[in-house]
């Protein structure tokens, strides 16, 4: 299946585009960029014909390009909704990077655009295709830890001395509240796919330091506590101003699963401890398969008509939960939720 890649930035160039070579059913058919030099350089490197190199201005002509069946959106998060809508208007399927968008209203528009166009929408949640995270989901389904009680997820790194004008990740219009949409979303996702539940109660707090040029528009850290209908409680923390962390742990009544790093590009490690048994390090496979795996899953769903594991509805649910986290932090109150992640009050 031919993909047009829109947004030739760090993640597209360094991670996803090289991984198309490992995909069975997906290839790069076109590229879209505002930078003519990049179009030439990247187009030549990937053998993209000159007439399949689009600019943001010429993008609409992609509608008539039969080589392109899907558009992969790897733009700053605040641009996901508008370009998803344009791609559906051009009759293409859409694979959209996380976070799906910056508001639930944008997500709802994206889902409606997919329905109107009768095309598929998938959110690029790569952990669903990563062997350690997949094994963790299977272990939870088998109740390998007994009933799940406590979860913890920490995702952070220390942002260098940049300003919103220099890096879109610090710009509220393009990044929302900041680290939660970018990094914390991995922990939020993990809490949901490990419990297989949607929280019913959220409390949270945010911190935006004064006098730090990095955090004039976004938060430096976000912390949240989620309670699930089963009674399990998850603690999430995320920061752009703390030493690197990428850890998830789940503690049941009779065992513990620790993943560190949990949701990185590579190097995942996981350890299972069960009552009465020696702890075991688990090595279910190479994390690298997550990148091509998500591309081929999308191609499979389109070609063979299967269910998408990470559909637009999941992206919408997660954006709703992030809105609830911010609402709790803003008001200083806990937020009660419906099963679809919308706020009860
Ligand atoms: P980046 O800054 O490296 O690249 C962004 C690209 O968008 C650049 O090519 C830039 O030129 C282009 N762009 C177009 N309009 C722009 C504008 N108005 N402002 C700024 N840039 C503009 O960012 P990235 O790290 O590649 O992230 C892109 C998307 O991919 C984000 O949504 C991010 O959340 C997602 N991402 C996902 C993962 C993952 O593991 N799934 C990892 C990194 C990034």
mmCIF file of C-alpha atoms and ligand atoms in Angstrom:
data_model
loop_
_atom_site.group_PDB
_atom_site.id
_atom_site.type_symbol
_atom_site.label_atom_id
_atom_site.label_comp_id
_atom_site.label_asym_id
_atom_site.label_seq_id
_atom_site.Cartn_x
_atom_site.Cartn_y
_atom_site.Cartn_z
ATOM 1 C CA UNK A 1 0.000 0.000 0.000
ATOM 2 C CA UNK A 2 1.381 3.368 -1.036
ATOM 3 C CA UNK A 3 1.789 5.983 1.703
ATOM 4 C CA UNK A 4 2.367 9.714 1.318
ATOM 5 C CA UNK A 5 4.469 10.971 4.224
ATOM 6 C CA UNK A 6 3.579 14.495 5.342
ATOM 7 C CA UNK A 7 6.012 16.282 7.653
ATOM 8 C CA UNK A 8 9.624 15.291 6.970
ATOM 9 C CA UNK A 9 10.891 16.011 10.488
ATOM 10 C CA UNK A 10 12.915 14.071 13.029
ATOM 11 C CA UNK A 11 10.550 11.177 13.621
ATOM 12 C CA UNK A 12 9.662 10.643 9.963
ATOM 13 C CA UNK A 13 13.250 10.867 8.712
ATOM 14 C CA UNK A 14 15.085 9.053 11.502
ATOM 15 C CA UNK A 15 12.566 6.415 12.584
ATOM 16 C CA UNK A 16 9.632 5.730 10.317
ATOM 17 C CA UNK A 17 10.874 6.218 6.765
ATOM 18 C CA UNK A 18 13.855 3.841 7.143
ATOM 19 C CA UNK A 19 11.494 1.202 8.643
ATOM 20 C CA UNK A 20 9.345 1.033 5.481
ATOM 21 C CA UNK A 21 12.115 -1.237 4.123
ATOM 22 C CA UNK A 22 11.082 -3.803 6.780
ATOM 23 C CA UNK A 23 7.353 -3.628 5.981
ATOM 24 C CA UNK A 24 5.694 -6.377 3.941
ATOM 25 C CA UNK A 25 2.697 -4.490 2.588
ATOM 26 C CA UNK A 26 3.606 -0.802 2.860
ATOM 27 C CA UNK A 27 5.849 1.472 0.818
ATOM 28 C CA UNK A 28 6.593 5.173 0.479
ATOM 29 C CA UNK A 29 4.737 6.391 -2.621
ATOM 30 C CA UNK A 30 4.931 10.163 -2.099
ATOM 31 C CA UNK A 31 6.335 12.812 0.224
ATOM 32 C CA UNK A 32 4.972 16.199 1.275
ATOM 33 C CA UNK A 33 7.139 19.041 2.585
ATOM 34 C CA UNK A 34 7.351 22.810 2.519
ATOM 35 C CA UNK A 35 11.097 22.678 1.896
ATOM 36 C CA UNK A 36 12.147 22.158 -1.784
ATOM 37 C CA UNK A 37 15.672 21.041 -0.865
ATOM 38 C CA UNK A 38 14.334 18.441 1.550
ATOM 39 C CA UNK A 39 11.885 17.207 -1.091
ATOM 40 C CA UNK A 40 14.765 16.666 -3.515
ATOM 41 C CA UNK A 41 17.165 15.125 -1.019
ATOM 42 C CA UNK A 42 14.637 12.814 0.660
ATOM 43 C CA UNK A 43 12.860 12.071 -2.625
ATOM 44 C CA UNK A 44 16.126 11.002 -4.253
ATOM 45 C CA UNK A 45 17.159 8.935 -1.210
ATOM 46 C CA UNK A 46 13.863 6.985 -1.199
ATOM 47 C CA UNK A 47 13.361 6.785 -4.968
ATOM 48 C CA UNK A 48 10.191 8.909 -4.869
ATOM 49 C CA UNK A 49 9.481 10.106 -8.437
ATOM 50 C CA UNK A 50 9.621 13.912 -8.871
ATOM 51 C CA UNK A 51 5.893 14.046 -9.677
ATOM 52 C CA UNK A 52 5.139 12.354 -6.331
ATOM 53 C CA UNK A 53 6.891 15.079 -4.322
ATOM 54 C CA UNK A 54 4.202 17.447 -3.080
ATOM 55 C CA UNK A 55 4.312 20.752 -1.217
ATOM 56 C CA UNK A 56 1.705 21.825 1.342
ATOM 57 C CA UNK A 57 0.284 24.068 -1.405
ATOM 58 C CA UNK A 58 0.067 21.320 -4.036
ATOM 59 C CA UNK A 59 -1.188 18.660 -1.571
ATOM 60 C CA UNK A 60 -4.787 18.674 -2.839
ATOM 61 C CA UNK A 61 -3.597 17.277 -6.220
ATOM 62 C CA UNK A 62 -2.780 14.050 -4.347
ATOM 63 C CA UNK A 63 -6.487 13.191 -4.740
ATOM 64 C CA UNK A 64 -5.771 12.152 -8.350
ATOM 65 C CA UNK A 65 -2.577 10.260 -7.520
ATOM 66 C CA UNK A 66 -3.501 6.583 -7.662
ATOM 67 C CA UNK A 67 -0.086 5.599 -6.278
ATOM 68 C CA UNK A 68 -1.114 7.057 -2.906
ATOM 69 C CA UNK A 69 -3.720 5.154 -0.893
ATOM 70 C CA UNK A 70 -2.896 6.485 2.570
ATOM 71 C CA UNK A 71 -1.434 9.614 4.098
ATOM 72 C CA UNK A 72 0.826 9.274 7.145
ATOM 73 C CA UNK A 73 0.661 12.491 9.188
ATOM 74 C CA UNK A 74 3.889 13.214 11.074
ATOM 75 C CA UNK A 75 3.391 16.948 11.538
ATOM 76 C CA UNK A 76 3.403 18.890 14.846
ATOM 77 C CA UNK A 77 0.414 17.716 16.868
ATOM 78 C CA UNK A 78 -1.582 20.947 16.493
ATOM 79 C CA UNK A 79 -1.667 20.364 12.725
ATOM 80 C CA UNK A 80 -2.927 16.765 12.831
ATOM 81 C CA UNK A 81 -6.635 17.593 12.662
ATOM 82 C CA UNK A 82 -6.520 20.001 9.712
ATOM 83 C CA UNK A 83 -4.259 17.754 7.610
ATOM 84 C CA UNK A 84 -6.241 14.636 8.461
ATOM 85 C CA UNK A 85 -9.349 16.392 7.204
ATOM 86 C CA UNK A 86 -7.529 17.424 4.010
ATOM 87 C CA UNK A 87 -6.285 13.883 3.433
ATOM 88 C CA UNK A 88 -9.795 12.447 3.829
ATOM 89 C CA UNK A 89 -11.153 15.155 1.500
ATOM 90 C CA UNK A 90 -8.591 13.838 -1.025
ATOM 91 C CA UNK A 91 -10.089 10.341 -0.603
ATOM 92 C CA UNK A 92 -7.112 8.783 1.198
ATOM 93 C CA UNK A 93 -6.881 6.638 4.331
ATOM 94 C CA UNK A 94 -5.042 8.293 7.251
ATOM 95 C CA UNK A 95 -2.424 7.044 9.692
ATOM 96 C CA UNK A 96 -1.994 9.894 12.181
ATOM 97 C CA UNK A 97 0.767 10.280 14.748
ATOM 98 C CA UNK A 98 0.022 10.592 18.465
ATOM 99 C CA UNK A 99 -1.496 12.556 20.082
ATOM 100 C CA UNK A 100 -4.421 12.322 17.645
ATOM 101 C CA UNK A 101 -5.059 16.064 18.140
ATOM 102 C CA UNK A 102 -5.085 18.667 20.887
ATOM 103 C CA UNK A 103 -8.821 18.683 21.684
ATOM 104 C CA UNK A 104 -11.667 16.190 21.673
ATOM 105 C CA UNK A 105 -13.554 18.537 19.363
ATOM 106 C CA UNK A 106 -10.769 18.196 16.759
ATOM 107 C CA UNK A 107 -10.765 14.403 17.218
ATOM 108 C CA UNK A 108 -14.521 14.262 16.634
ATOM 109 C CA UNK A 109 -14.063 16.251 13.408
ATOM 110 C CA UNK A 110 -11.370 13.820 12.232
ATOM 111 C CA UNK A 111 -13.611 10.801 12.904
ATOM 112 C CA UNK A 112 -16.523 12.465 11.106
ATOM 113 C CA UNK A 113 -14.260 13.232 8.112
ATOM 114 C CA UNK A 114 -13.233 9.546 7.937
ATOM 115 C CA UNK A 115 -16.875 8.473 7.992
ATOM 116 C CA UNK A 116 -17.836 10.952 5.278
ATOM 117 C CA UNK A 117 -14.959 9.812 3.073
ATOM 118 C CA UNK A 118 -15.601 6.105 3.894
ATOM 119 C CA UNK A 119 -11.903 5.758 4.621
ATOM 120 C CA UNK A 120 -9.980 4.365 7.621
ATOM 121 C CA UNK A 121 -8.283 6.293 10.411
ATOM 122 C CA UNK A 122 -5.563 4.800 12.610
ATOM 123 C CA UNK A 123 -3.546 6.453 15.369
ATOM 124 C CA UNK A 124 0.150 5.508 15.326
ATOM 125 C CA UNK A 125 0.345 4.037 18.832
ATOM 126 C CA UNK A 126 3.408 1.893 18.146
ATOM 127 C CA UNK A 127 3.452 0.133 21.564
ATOM 128 C CA UNK A 128 0.460 -1.955 20.409
ATOM 129 C CA UNK A 129 2.865 -3.562 17.910
ATOM 130 C CA UNK A 130 5.864 -3.882 20.242
ATOM 131 C CA UNK A 131 6.553 -7.404 21.610
ATOM 132 C CA UNK A 132 7.168 -6.448 25.283
ATOM 133 C CA UNK A 133 4.035 -4.347 25.506
ATOM 134 C CA UNK A 134 2.049 -7.013 23.671
ATOM 135 C CA UNK A 135 3.270 -9.654 26.114
ATOM 136 C CA UNK A 136 2.408 -7.336 29.019
ATOM 137 C CA UNK A 137 -1.149 -7.044 27.684
ATOM 138 C CA UNK A 138 -1.391 -10.841 27.338
ATOM 139 C CA UNK A 139 -0.046 -11.387 30.872
ATOM 140 C CA UNK A 140 -2.632 -8.976 32.280
ATOM 141 C CA UNK A 141 -5.395 -10.731 30.328
ATOM 142 C CA UNK A 142 -4.230 -14.022 31.939
ATOM 143 C CA UNK A 143 -4.250 -12.306 35.367
ATOM 144 C CA UNK A 144 -0.554 -13.226 35.797
ATOM 145 C CA UNK A 145 -0.310 -10.749 38.714
ATOM 146 C CA UNK A 146 -3.653 -11.632 40.252
ATOM 147 C CA UNK A 147 -6.140 -8.774 40.316
ATOM 148 C CA UNK A 148 -4.358 -5.548 39.307
ATOM 149 C CA UNK A 149 -4.028 -3.016 42.138
ATOM 150 C CA UNK A 150 -1.392 -0.339 41.415
ATOM 151 C CA UNK A 151 0.172 0.992 38.241
ATOM 152 C CA UNK A 152 2.890 3.553 37.826
ATOM 153 C CA UNK A 153 4.217 5.238 34.669
ATOM 154 C CA UNK A 154 6.949 7.872 34.429
ATOM 155 C CA UNK A 155 7.949 9.481 31.132
ATOM 156 C CA UNK A 156 10.348 12.413 31.123
ATOM 157 C CA UNK A 157 13.390 14.067 29.657
ATOM 158 C CA UNK A 158 15.155 17.370 30.137
ATOM 159 C CA UNK A 159 14.473 19.859 27.346
ATOM 160 C CA UNK A 160 17.492 21.966 26.348
ATOM 161 C CA UNK A 161 17.530 25.784 26.563
ATOM 162 C CA UNK A 162 15.097 26.527 23.718
ATOM 163 C CA UNK A 163 12.092 28.811 23.324
ATOM 164 C CA UNK A 164 8.651 28.264 21.795
ATOM 165 C CA UNK A 165 9.795 30.157 18.671
ATOM 166 C CA UNK A 166 12.600 27.635 18.190
ATOM 167 C CA UNK A 167 10.783 24.411 19.011
ATOM 168 C CA UNK A 168 7.090 23.696 18.377
ATOM 169 C CA UNK A 169 7.027 21.319 21.371
ATOM 170 C CA UNK A 170 7.003 24.408 23.629
ATOM 171 C CA UNK A 171 4.323 26.238 21.619
ATOM 172 C CA UNK A 172 0.832 25.758 23.053
ATOM 173 C CA UNK A 173 -0.940 26.063 19.694
ATOM 174 C CA UNK A 174 1.122 23.180 18.284
ATOM 175 C CA UNK A 175 1.798 21.116 21.418
ATOM 176 C CA UNK A 176 -1.143 21.662 23.796
ATOM 177 C CA UNK A 177 -0.036 21.478 27.425
ATOM 178 C CA UNK A 178 3.330 19.914 26.458
ATOM 179 C CA UNK A 179 4.856 16.791 28.021
ATOM 180 C CA UNK A 180 1.550 15.011 28.655
ATOM 181 C CA UNK A 181 0.516 15.028 24.974
ATOM 182 C CA UNK A 182 4.054 14.150 23.868
ATOM 183 C CA UNK A 183 5.396 11.662 26.446
ATOM 184 C CA UNK A 184 2.844 11.160 29.199
ATOM 185 C CA UNK A 185 0.416 9.771 26.643
ATOM 186 C CA UNK A 186 2.535 6.589 26.566
ATOM 187 C CA UNK A 187 1.995 6.085 30.294
ATOM 188 C CA UNK A 188 -1.693 6.927 30.008
ATOM 189 C CA UNK A 189 -2.038 4.398 27.191
ATOM 190 C CA UNK A 190 -0.135 1.759 29.175
ATOM 191 C CA UNK A 191 -2.407 2.227 32.186
ATOM 192 C CA UNK A 192 -5.414 1.655 29.923
ATOM 193 C CA UNK A 193 -4.111 -1.307 27.928
ATOM 194 C CA UNK A 194 -2.819 -3.046 31.042
ATOM 195 C CA UNK A 195 -6.015 -2.628 33.053
ATOM 196 C CA UNK A 196 -8.257 -2.948 29.978
ATOM 197 C CA UNK A 197 -10.385 -0.325 31.695
ATOM 198 C CA UNK A 198 -11.172 3.378 31.386
ATOM 199 C CA UNK A 199 -10.697 5.373 34.611
ATOM 200 C CA UNK A 200 -13.792 6.555 36.488
ATOM 201 C CA UNK A 201 -11.974 9.174 38.569
ATOM 202 C CA UNK A 202 -8.998 11.455 37.877
ATOM 203 C CA UNK A 203 -7.070 13.895 40.047
ATOM 204 C CA UNK A 204 -4.109 15.811 38.671
ATOM 205 C CA UNK A 205 -1.757 18.721 39.035
ATOM 206 C CA UNK A 206 0.454 20.651 36.624
ATOM 207 C CA UNK A 207 3.475 22.862 37.191
ATOM 208 C CA UNK A 208 4.583 25.808 35.058
ATOM 209 C CA UNK A 209 7.675 27.497 36.528
ATOM 210 C CA UNK A 210 7.995 31.253 36.258
ATOM 211 C CA UNK A 211 11.020 32.828 34.618
ATOM 212 C CA UNK A 212 11.923 29.790 32.508
ATOM 213 C CA UNK A 213 11.886 30.608 28.767
ATOM 214 C CA UNK A 214 11.010 26.990 27.961
ATOM 215 C CA UNK A 215 7.773 27.033 29.899
ATOM 216 C CA UNK A 216 6.121 30.336 29.010
ATOM 217 C CA UNK A 217 3.326 28.472 27.173
ATOM 218 C CA UNK A 218 3.370 24.858 28.325
ATOM 219 C CA UNK A 219 3.725 22.917 31.581
ATOM 220 C CA UNK A 220 7.044 21.564 32.800
ATOM 221 C CA UNK A 221 5.448 18.594 34.590
ATOM 222 C CA UNK A 222 2.078 16.920 34.862
ATOM 223 C CA UNK A 223 1.128 14.384 37.518
ATOM 224 C CA UNK A 224 -2.138 12.456 37.573
ATOM 225 C CA UNK A 225 -3.828 9.757 39.559
ATOM 226 C CA UNK A 226 -6.416 7.570 37.854
ATOM 227 C CA UNK A 227 -8.840 5.225 39.608
ATOM 228 C CA UNK A 228 -10.398 2.447 37.544
ATOM 229 C CA UNK A 229 -13.785 0.765 38.103
ATOM 230 C CA UNK A 230 -11.998 -2.390 39.407
ATOM 231 C CA UNK A 231 -10.406 -0.248 42.118
ATOM 232 C CA UNK A 232 -6.935 -0.285 40.509
ATOM 233 C CA UNK A 233 -5.116 3.036 40.881
ATOM 234 C CA UNK A 234 -2.527 4.409 38.436
ATOM 235 C CA UNK A 235 0.008 7.165 39.080
ATOM 236 C CA UNK A 236 1.265 8.960 35.981
ATOM 237 C CA UNK A 237 4.029 11.505 35.885
ATOM 238 C CA UNK A 238 5.589 13.253 32.941
ATOM 239 C CA UNK A 239 8.047 16.104 32.545
ATOM 240 C CA UNK A 240 10.170 18.055 30.084
ATOM 241 C CA UNK A 241 12.446 19.138 32.926
ATOM 242 C CA UNK A 242 13.484 15.940 34.695
ATOM 243 C CA UNK A 243 16.187 13.367 34.023
ATOM 244 C CA UNK A 244 15.087 10.760 31.502
ATOM 245 C CA UNK A 245 12.521 8.174 32.532
ATOM 246 C CA UNK A 246 10.509 5.687 30.531
ATOM 247 C CA UNK A 247 9.089 3.192 33.004
ATOM 248 C CA UNK A 248 5.833 1.358 33.566
ATOM 249 C CA UNK A 249 5.075 -1.000 36.407
ATOM 250 C CA UNK A 250 1.990 -2.966 37.316
ATOM 251 C CA UNK A 251 1.452 -4.468 40.750
ATOM 252 C CA UNK A 252 -1.276 -7.022 41.289
ATOM 253 C CA UNK A 253 -2.337 -8.841 44.430
ATOM 254 C CA UNK A 254 0.201 -11.619 43.768
ATOM 255 C CA UNK A 255 2.859 -10.272 41.407
ATOM 256 C CA UNK A 256 4.694 -7.373 39.817
ATOM 257 C CA UNK A 257 5.571 -6.566 36.216
ATOM 258 C CA UNK A 258 8.216 -3.903 35.611
ATOM 259 C CA UNK A 259 9.131 -2.442 32.230
ATOM 260 C CA UNK A 260 12.132 -0.113 32.023
ATOM 261 C CA UNK A 261 12.461 1.190 29.428
ATOM 262 C CA UNK A 262 8.845 0.466 28.630
ATOM 263 C CA UNK A 263 7.804 2.371 25.509
ATOM 264 C CA UNK A 264 11.087 3.460 23.897
ATOM 265 C CA UNK A 265 12.129 2.917 20.279
ATOM 266 C CA UNK A 266 14.473 0.092 21.337
ATOM 267 C CA UNK A 267 16.049 -1.653 24.337
ATOM 268 C CA UNK A 268 12.834 -2.584 26.178
ATOM 269 C CA UNK A 269 13.379 -4.630 29.326
ATOM 270 C CA UNK A 270 10.753 -6.378 31.406
ATOM 271 C CA UNK A 271 10.730 -8.424 34.587
ATOM 272 C CA UNK A 272 7.957 -10.557 36.005
ATOM 273 C CA UNK A 273 7.783 -11.473 39.678
ATOM 274 C CA UNK A 274 5.076 -13.868 40.807
ATOM 275 C CA UNK A 275 4.371 -15.070 44.319
ATOM 276 C CA UNK A 276 6.313 -18.212 45.176
ATOM 277 C CA UNK A 277 8.517 -18.054 42.045
ATOM 278 C CA UNK A 278 11.909 -16.571 41.235
ATOM 279 C CA UNK A 279 11.696 -13.317 39.262
ATOM 280 C CA UNK A 280 12.154 -13.708 35.493
ATOM 281 C CA UNK A 281 13.450 -11.343 32.839
ATOM 282 C CA UNK A 282 11.257 -11.716 29.766
ATOM 283 C CA UNK A 283 12.564 -11.225 26.208
ATOM 284 C CA UNK A 284 9.607 -11.662 23.884
ATOM 285 C CA UNK A 285 11.214 -10.190 20.759
ATOM 286 C CA UNK A 286 12.907 -7.285 19.041
ATOM 287 C CA UNK A 287 11.172 -3.940 19.757
ATOM 288 C CA UNK A 288 12.196 -2.779 16.299
ATOM 289 C CA UNK A 289 9.252 -4.626 14.727
ATOM 290 C CA UNK A 290 6.868 -2.033 16.213
ATOM 291 C CA UNK A 291 7.483 0.510 13.441
ATOM 292 C CA UNK A 292 6.867 -1.630 10.362
ATOM 293 C CA UNK A 293 4.287 -3.620 12.335
ATOM 294 C CA UNK A 294 1.968 -0.653 12.642
ATOM 295 C CA UNK A 295 2.324 0.169 8.924
ATOM 296 C CA UNK A 296 1.459 -3.369 7.888
ATOM 297 C CA UNK A 297 -1.398 -3.565 10.383
ATOM 298 C CA UNK A 298 -2.946 -0.532 8.712
ATOM 299 C CA UNK A 299 -2.378 -2.031 5.252
ATOM 300 C CA UNK A 300 -3.916 -5.320 6.437
ATOM 301 C CA UNK A 301 -6.986 -3.534 7.794
ATOM 302 C CA UNK A 302 -7.489 -1.697 4.513
ATOM 303 C CA UNK A 303 -6.730 -4.620 2.186
ATOM 304 C CA UNK A 304 -8.383 -7.379 4.223
ATOM 305 C CA UNK A 305 -11.018 -5.316 6.018
ATOM 306 C CA UNK A 306 -9.955 -6.204 9.580
ATOM 307 C CA UNK A 307 -10.439 -4.161 12.744
ATOM 308 C CA UNK A 308 -7.836 -1.481 13.476
ATOM 309 C CA UNK A 309 -6.291 -2.036 16.919
ATOM 310 C CA UNK A 310 -5.668 1.684 17.495
ATOM 311 C CA UNK A 311 -8.557 3.495 15.775
ATOM 312 C CA UNK A 312 -9.574 7.153 15.890
ATOM 313 C CA UNK A 313 -12.016 6.357 18.699
ATOM 314 C CA UNK A 314 -9.062 5.314 20.880
ATOM 315 C CA UNK A 315 -7.240 8.545 20.063
ATOM 316 C CA UNK A 316 -10.384 10.493 20.966
ATOM 317 C CA UNK A 317 -10.736 8.606 24.268
ATOM 318 C CA UNK A 318 -7.147 9.450 25.201
ATOM 319 C CA UNK A 319 -7.523 13.132 24.300
ATOM 320 C CA UNK A 320 -10.677 13.237 26.449
ATOM 321 C CA UNK A 321 -8.712 11.770 29.353
ATOM 322 C CA UNK A 322 -5.977 14.376 28.907
ATOM 323 C CA UNK A 323 -8.670 17.061 28.948
ATOM 324 C CA UNK A 324 -9.947 15.580 32.212
ATOM 325 C CA UNK A 325 -6.416 15.640 33.654
ATOM 326 C CA UNK A 326 -6.085 19.327 32.784
ATOM 327 C CA UNK A 327 -9.587 20.064 34.101
ATOM 328 C CA UNK A 328 -8.714 18.487 37.445
ATOM 329 C CA UNK A 329 -5.426 20.397 37.644
ATOM 330 C CA UNK A 330 -7.151 23.667 36.733
ATOM 331 C CA UNK A 331 -9.966 23.346 39.238
ATOM 332 C CA UNK A 332 -8.150 21.510 42.008
ATOM 333 C CA UNK A 333 -10.992 18.987 42.109
ATOM 334 C CA UNK A 334 -11.320 15.368 41.109
ATOM 335 C CA UNK A 335 -13.092 14.668 37.835
ATOM 336 C CA UNK A 336 -15.543 11.813 37.446
ATOM 337 C CA UNK A 337 -15.736 10.115 34.060
ATOM 338 C CA UNK A 338 -18.162 8.160 31.910
ATOM 339 C CA UNK A 339 -16.971 4.857 30.378
ATOM 340 C CA UNK A 340 -16.149 6.675 27.104
ATOM 341 C CA UNK A 341 -13.808 9.075 28.921
ATOM 342 C CA UNK A 342 -16.168 12.086 28.796
ATOM 343 C CA UNK A 343 -16.438 14.104 32.002
ATOM 344 C CA UNK A 344 -19.482 13.425 34.177
ATOM 345 C CA UNK A 345 -19.470 16.844 35.764
HETATM 346 P P1 LIG B 1 9.889 17.576 14.217
HETATM 347 O O1 LIG B 1 9.924 18.956 14.750
HETATM 348 O O2 LIG B 1 11.186 16.823 14.137
HETATM 349 O O3 LIG B 1 9.249 17.576 12.751
HETATM 350 C C1 LIG B 1 8.084 18.286 12.441
HETATM 351 C C2 LIG B 1 7.994 18.475 10.944
HETATM 352 O O4 LIG B 1 6.827 19.242 10.642
HETATM 353 C C3 LIG B 1 9.194 19.233 10.338
HETATM 354 O O5 LIG B 1 9.551 18.656 9.120
HETATM 355 C C4 LIG B 1 8.638 20.638 10.114
HETATM 356 O O6 LIG B 1 9.259 21.301 9.027
HETATM 357 C C5 LIG B 1 7.182 20.335 9.775
HETATM 358 N N1 LIG B 1 6.265 21.444 9.999
HETATM 359 C C6 LIG B 1 5.269 21.788 9.176
HETATM 360 N N2 LIG B 1 4.587 22.846 9.629
HETATM 361 C C7 LIG B 1 5.199 23.219 10.781
HETATM 362 C C8 LIG B 1 4.960 24.254 11.720
HETATM 363 N N3 LIG B 1 3.954 25.114 11.572
HETATM 364 N N4 LIG B 1 5.769 24.310 12.798
HETATM 365 C C9 LIG B 1 6.756 23.429 12.991
HETATM 366 N N5 LIG B 1 7.035 22.422 12.113
HETATM 367 C C10 LIG B 1 6.252 22.327 11.028
HETATM 368 O O7 LIG B 1 8.828 16.759 15.074
HETATM 369 P P2 LIG B 1 8.711 15.175 15.231
HETATM 370 O O8 LIG B 1 9.453 14.757 16.436
HETATM 371 O O9 LIG B 1 9.020 14.522 13.946
HETATM 372 O O10 LIG B 1 7.143 15.021 15.589
HETATM 373 C C11 LIG B 1 6.132 15.028 14.597
HETATM 374 C C12 LIG B 1 4.914 14.265 15.087
HETATM 375 O O11 LIG B 1 5.291 12.921 15.341
HETATM 376 C C13 LIG B 1 4.330 14.783 16.403
HETATM 377 O O12 LIG B 1 2.930 14.676 16.366
HETATM 378 C C14 LIG B 1 4.883 13.850 17.456
HETATM 379 O O13 LIG B 1 4.026 13.722 18.575
HETATM 380 C C15 LIG B 1 4.972 12.566 16.666
HETATM 381 N N6 LIG B 1 6.048 11.694 17.183
HETATM 382 C C16 LIG B 1 5.740 10.403 17.444
HETATM 383 C C17 LIG B 1 6.714 9.560 17.929
HETATM 384 C C18 LIG B 1 6.390 8.125 18.197
HETATM 385 O O14 LIG B 1 7.231 7.439 18.776
HETATM 386 N N7 LIG B 1 5.238 7.642 17.763
HETATM 387 C C19 LIG B 1 7.998 10.041 18.158
HETATM 388 C C20 LIG B 1 8.299 11.364 17.855
HETATM 389 C C21 LIG B 1 7.298 12.188 17.360
#
